Amino acid sequence: MRTLYEDWQLRRARLDTAEQLPHFGDQVRVFDYLLSRYVNDPIAQEPARFPHSSELIFNNRAIIVHRDLKCGEFGATRNPADAHTRARTILARIAKLDLQADACAPSSRINIMLPHGKIAAPFGGYRGPNRPGLIDRTDKFIASCKAKLSQGGTIRYHDLFTLKQLLNWTLCGHNFKASLSDILEVLSLCADDDITCNILDSWTIEISNDASDLIMTYLRKNDRAAEILRRKLASDYSAERTRAAHLLGRLGSLNDIGLLQDLLALPEMKAESPERAAYLSAMNYLAGVDGS
């Protein structure tokens, strides 16, 4: 299997032989830096997740993204021993599942008022932020969820819904006994893609710097965040792809440089655009060019 360093060498060589385009200079700068910086680094000797396809140049965004994601979804199975080990791991994971865990999950019965005025699914006696005469029990609710999840259990759908609402209200500036860091700590135990998608879709620059730092820390610890962003690069909407590329530059890995270069080879990337600039910026940031 081709190493990451070998893949960078192939991609750098391709820039010298392909039709010269204005944005090639930025790519050359990134790959020259990578080849110099990681020449003897063990990280660059790991298998390339998104290997350069020199045999065929794709001109369809969805094909590029999903082909690359599929290539990196599973490690190579080289022999029968690898296959048996992988099968054993999957079966052991299935055997540990507690199919009845949802039946006795805790709930502290808290209600959260939705922004449009409707009441969320029933969670108890709390009906909105800062309403007089009502008790804020969010700290107890968070502690209950954390205790259950920390012991390998699950929480009910309604409690998960409340966690999402608490996060949204907190990001909007409302204060609860449960802090943003407490809420994010419990959400990190849920391993729920919907939560990560919700954060990635709704997170805006209007939130405070402290909140922004906490959210970024949460996302960096969540491998699914980068995976969700990679899939968004196949979106039909340029604005969504551009935003995904910006965030992937902060949350992705060295492997994503290859995926971004594959997308830069699309015919529509010949014209200057915010999307093309986002891909180049993400490549520079992931590579660490100029200390980024």
Coordinates of C-alpha atoms in Angstrom, one line a residue:
M1 CA 0.0 0.0 0.0
R2 CA 1.3 3.5 -0.9
T3 CA 2.5 5.6 2.0
L4 CA 1.4 9.1 2.6
Y5 CA 4.9 10.4 1.6
E6 CA 4.9 8.4 -1.6
D7 CA 1.4 9.8 -2.4
W8 CA 2.6 13.3 -1.9
Q9 CA 5.5 12.6 -4.3
L10 CA 3.1 11.4 -7.0
R11 CA 0.8 14.4 -6.5
R12 CA 3.7 16.8 -6.6
A13 CA 4.9 15.2 -9.9
R14 CA 1.5 15.5 -11.4
L15 CA 1.5 19.2 -10.9
D16 CA 4.5 19.4 -13.3
T17 CA 2.9 17.4 -16.0
A18 CA -0.8 18.5 -15.9
E19 CA -2.2 21.5 -17.7
Q20 CA -0.8 24.5 -15.8
L21 CA -3.4 26.5 -13.9
P22 CA -3.1 29.6 -11.7
H23 CA -3.8 27.8 -8.5
F24 CA -1.1 25.1 -9.1
G25 CA 1.5 27.4 -7.6
D26 CA -0.3 27.3 -4.2
Q27 CA -0.5 23.5 -4.4
V28 CA 3.2 23.2 -5.3
R29 CA 4.1 25.3 -2.2
V30 CA 2.1 22.9 0.0
F31 CA 3.6 19.7 -1.4
D32 CA 7.2 21.0 -1.4
Y33 CA 6.7 21.9 2.2
L34 CA 5.3 18.5 3.1
L35 CA 8.1 16.6 1.3
S36 CA 10.7 18.7 3.1
R37 CA 9.0 18.7 6.5
Y38 CA 8.1 15.0 6.7
V39 CA 11.0 13.4 4.9
N40 CA 12.0 11.1 7.8
D41 CA 8.8 11.4 9.9
P42 CA 7.0 8.2 10.8
I43 CA 3.7 9.9 10.3
A44 CA 4.4 10.2 6.5
Q45 CA 5.1 6.4 6.4
E46 CA 1.5 5.5 7.3
P47 CA -0.8 4.3 4.5
A48 CA -2.4 7.1 2.4
R49 CA -6.1 7.2 3.1
F50 CA -6.9 9.0 -0.1
P51 CA -4.3 7.7 -2.6
H52 CA -3.8 9.6 -5.9
S53 CA -5.5 7.8 -8.8
S54 CA -3.0 8.3 -11.6
E55 CA -4.8 5.8 -13.9
L56 CA -8.0 7.8 -14.2
I57 CA -8.9 11.5 -13.6
F58 CA -12.5 11.8 -12.4
N59 CA -14.5 15.0 -13.3
N60 CA -17.4 14.4 -11.0
R61 CA -17.4 15.7 -7.4
A62 CA -19.6 13.0 -5.8
I63 CA -17.5 10.3 -7.4
I64 CA -14.2 11.8 -6.1
V65 CA -15.5 12.2 -2.6
H66 CA -17.2 8.9 -2.2
R67 CA -14.5 7.0 -4.0
D68 CA -11.9 8.4 -1.6
L69 CA -14.0 7.9 1.5
K70 CA -14.6 4.3 0.4
C71 CA -10.9 3.7 -0.1
G72 CA -10.1 4.8 3.4
E73 CA -13.1 3.3 5.1
F74 CA -11.5 0.0 5.9
G75 CA -7.8 -1.0 6.2
A76 CA -6.5 -3.4 3.7
T77 CA -7.0 -7.1 4.4
R78 CA -3.8 -8.7 3.3
N79 CA -4.2 -12.4 4.3
P80 CA -6.6 -14.9 6.0
A81 CA -5.2 -14.0 9.4
D82 CA -6.2 -10.3 8.9
A83 CA -9.7 -11.4 7.8
H84 CA -10.2 -13.7 10.9
T85 CA -8.9 -10.9 13.2
R86 CA -11.3 -8.4 11.8
A87 CA -14.3 -10.8 12.0
R88 CA -13.4 -11.7 15.6
T89 CA -13.3 -8.0 16.5
I90 CA -16.7 -7.3 15.0
L91 CA -18.3 -10.3 16.6
A92 CA -16.9 -9.4 20.0
R93 CA -18.3 -5.9 19.7
I94 CA -21.7 -7.2 18.8
A95 CA -21.6 -9.6 21.8
K96 CA -21.1 -6.7 24.2
L97 CA -24.2 -4.9 23.1
D98 CA -26.9 -4.6 25.7
L99 CA -30.1 -4.6 23.6
Q100 CA -32.2 -3.9 26.7
A101 CA -30.2 -0.9 27.8
D102 CA -32.8 1.6 26.6
A103 CA -35.5 0.1 28.8
C104 CA -34.1 1.6 32.1
A105 CA -32.4 4.8 31.0
P106 CA -32.6 7.7 33.5
S107 CA -34.6 10.9 33.0
S108 CA -34.8 13.9 35.2
R109 CA -37.9 15.2 33.5
I110 CA -36.9 18.6 32.2
N111 CA -38.7 20.7 29.5
I112 CA -37.0 23.2 27.2
M113 CA -39.0 25.8 25.4
L114 CA -38.2 25.8 21.6
P115 CA -37.3 29.1 19.9
H116 CA -40.6 29.1 17.9
G117 CA -42.6 28.9 21.2
K118 CA -43.6 25.3 21.2
I119 CA -42.8 23.0 24.1
A120 CA -40.3 20.3 23.4
A121 CA -41.0 16.6 24.3
P122 CA -41.8 16.3 28.0
F123 CA -38.8 16.3 30.4
G124 CA -40.4 17.7 33.6
G125 CA -41.0 21.1 35.1
Y126 CA -38.6 23.4 33.3
R127 CA -40.3 25.4 30.5
G128 CA -37.8 27.8 29.1
P129 CA -34.8 30.0 29.9
N130 CA -35.0 32.6 32.7
R131 CA -38.7 32.2 33.4
P132 CA -39.6 33.3 36.9
G133 CA -40.8 30.8 39.5
L134 CA -39.3 27.7 37.7
I135 CA -36.4 25.7 39.0
D136 CA -33.3 25.2 37.0
R137 CA -32.4 21.5 37.4
T138 CA -30.2 21.2 34.4
D139 CA -27.1 20.4 36.6
K140 CA -28.9 17.4 38.1
F141 CA -30.1 16.4 34.6
I142 CA -26.5 16.5 33.2
A143 CA -25.1 14.6 36.2
S144 CA -27.8 11.9 35.7
C145 CA -27.0 11.5 32.0
K146 CA -23.2 11.5 32.7
A147 CA -23.5 8.8 35.3
K148 CA -25.5 6.5 33.1
L149 CA -23.3 7.0 30.0
S150 CA -20.0 6.7 32.0
Q151 CA -21.1 3.3 33.1
G152 CA -21.6 2.1 29.5
G153 CA -25.4 2.6 29.5
T154 CA -27.6 4.7 27.2
I155 CA -30.1 7.6 27.7
R156 CA -33.6 7.9 26.4
Y157 CA -34.4 9.7 23.1
H158 CA -36.1 12.5 25.0
D159 CA -33.1 13.1 27.2
L160 CA -30.9 13.2 24.1
F161 CA -33.3 15.8 22.6
T162 CA -33.0 17.9 25.8
L163 CA -29.2 17.8 25.6
K164 CA -29.4 19.2 22.0
Q165 CA -31.8 21.9 23.1
L166 CA -29.6 22.8 26.1
L167 CA -26.7 23.2 23.8
N168 CA -28.6 25.4 21.4
W169 CA -29.9 27.7 24.2
T170 CA -26.5 27.9 25.8
L171 CA -24.9 28.9 22.4
C172 CA -27.6 31.6 22.1
G173 CA -26.4 33.2 25.3
H174 CA -28.8 31.7 27.9
N175 CA -27.2 30.6 31.2
F176 CA -28.1 27.4 33.1
K177 CA -26.7 25.7 36.1
A178 CA -25.2 23.2 33.6
S179 CA -22.3 24.9 31.9
L180 CA -21.4 24.6 28.2
S181 CA -18.4 22.5 29.1
D182 CA -20.6 20.1 31.2
I183 CA -23.1 19.8 28.3
L184 CA -20.4 19.1 25.8
E185 CA -18.8 16.5 28.1
V186 CA -22.0 14.5 28.2
L187 CA -22.6 14.9 24.5
S188 CA -19.2 13.5 23.8
L189 CA -20.2 10.3 25.6
C190 CA -23.3 9.9 23.4
A191 CA -21.5 9.2 20.1
D192 CA -24.5 10.5 18.2
D193 CA -23.9 11.8 14.6
D194 CA -27.0 14.0 14.7
I195 CA -25.5 16.0 17.6
T196 CA -22.2 16.5 15.7
C197 CA -24.2 17.5 12.5
N198 CA -26.2 19.9 14.5
I199 CA -23.1 21.6 15.9
L200 CA -21.4 21.8 12.5
D201 CA -24.6 23.2 10.8
S202 CA -25.6 25.7 13.4
W203 CA -22.3 26.9 14.8
T204 CA -21.7 30.5 13.8
I205 CA -19.1 33.1 14.4
E206 CA -21.6 35.1 16.6
I207 CA -20.9 32.9 19.6
S208 CA -18.4 34.0 22.2
N209 CA -14.7 33.2 21.9
D210 CA -14.9 31.0 25.0
A211 CA -17.8 29.0 23.5
S212 CA -16.0 28.8 20.2
D213 CA -12.9 27.3 21.9
L214 CA -15.0 24.7 23.8
I215 CA -16.8 23.7 20.6
M216 CA -13.6 23.4 18.6
T217 CA -12.1 21.2 21.4
Y218 CA -15.2 19.0 21.4
L219 CA -15.1 18.6 17.6
R220 CA -11.4 17.8 17.5
K221 CA -11.9 15.0 20.0
N222 CA -14.7 13.6 17.8
D223 CA -13.5 11.6 14.8
R224 CA -16.9 11.7 13.2
A225 CA -16.8 15.5 12.8
A226 CA -14.1 15.4 10.2
E227 CA -15.9 12.5 8.5
I228 CA -19.1 14.4 8.3
L229 CA -17.3 17.4 6.8
R230 CA -15.7 15.2 4.1
R231 CA -19.1 14.0 3.0
K232 CA -20.3 17.5 2.8
L233 CA -17.7 18.2 0.2
A234 CA -20.0 16.2 -2.2
S235 CA -22.9 18.6 -1.6
D236 CA -24.7 20.2 -4.5
Y237 CA -24.4 23.6 -2.8
S238 CA -21.2 25.6 -3.2
A239 CA -21.7 27.5 0.1
E240 CA -22.0 24.3 2.0
R241 CA -18.9 22.8 0.4
T242 CA -17.0 26.0 1.1
R243 CA -17.9 26.1 4.8
A244 CA -17.1 22.4 5.1
A245 CA -13.6 23.0 3.6
H246 CA -12.9 25.8 6.0
L247 CA -13.9 23.6 9.0
L248 CA -12.1 20.6 7.6
G249 CA -8.9 22.7 7.5
R250 CA -9.2 23.0 11.3
L251 CA -10.5 19.5 12.1
G252 CA -9.0 17.3 9.4
S253 CA -5.6 15.5 9.0
L254 CA -2.7 15.4 6.6
N255 CA -4.6 12.8 4.6
D256 CA -7.2 15.4 3.7
I257 CA -4.7 17.3 1.7
G258 CA -4.9 14.6 -1.0
L259 CA -8.7 14.7 -1.0
L260 CA -8.7 18.5 -1.4
Q261 CA -6.3 18.3 -4.3
D262 CA -8.5 15.8 -6.1
L263 CA -11.4 18.2 -5.8
L264 CA -9.2 21.1 -7.1
A265 CA -8.7 19.1 -10.3
L266 CA -12.4 19.5 -11.2
P267 CA -13.1 21.5 -14.3
E268 CA -15.1 24.2 -12.4
M269 CA -12.1 24.8 -10.1
K270 CA -10.3 26.5 -13.0
A271 CA -12.2 29.7 -12.3
E272 CA -11.3 31.7 -9.2
S273 CA -14.0 31.3 -6.5
P274 CA -14.5 31.3 -2.7
E275 CA -14.7 27.5 -2.8
R276 CA -11.4 27.2 -4.5
A277 CA -9.8 29.6 -2.1
A278 CA -11.2 27.5 0.8
Y279 CA -9.7 24.3 -0.5
L280 CA -6.3 26.0 -0.9
S281 CA -6.5 27.6 2.5
A282 CA -7.4 24.3 4.1
M283 CA -4.5 22.6 2.4
N284 CA -2.1 25.2 3.7
Y285 CA -3.5 25.0 7.2
L286 CA -3.4 21.2 7.4
A287 CA 0.2 21.2 6.1
G288 CA 1.3 23.8 8.5
V289 CA 2.7 26.1 5.9
D290 CA 3.9 29.4 7.4
G291 CA 3.2 28.0 10.9
S292 CA -0.6 27.8 10.3

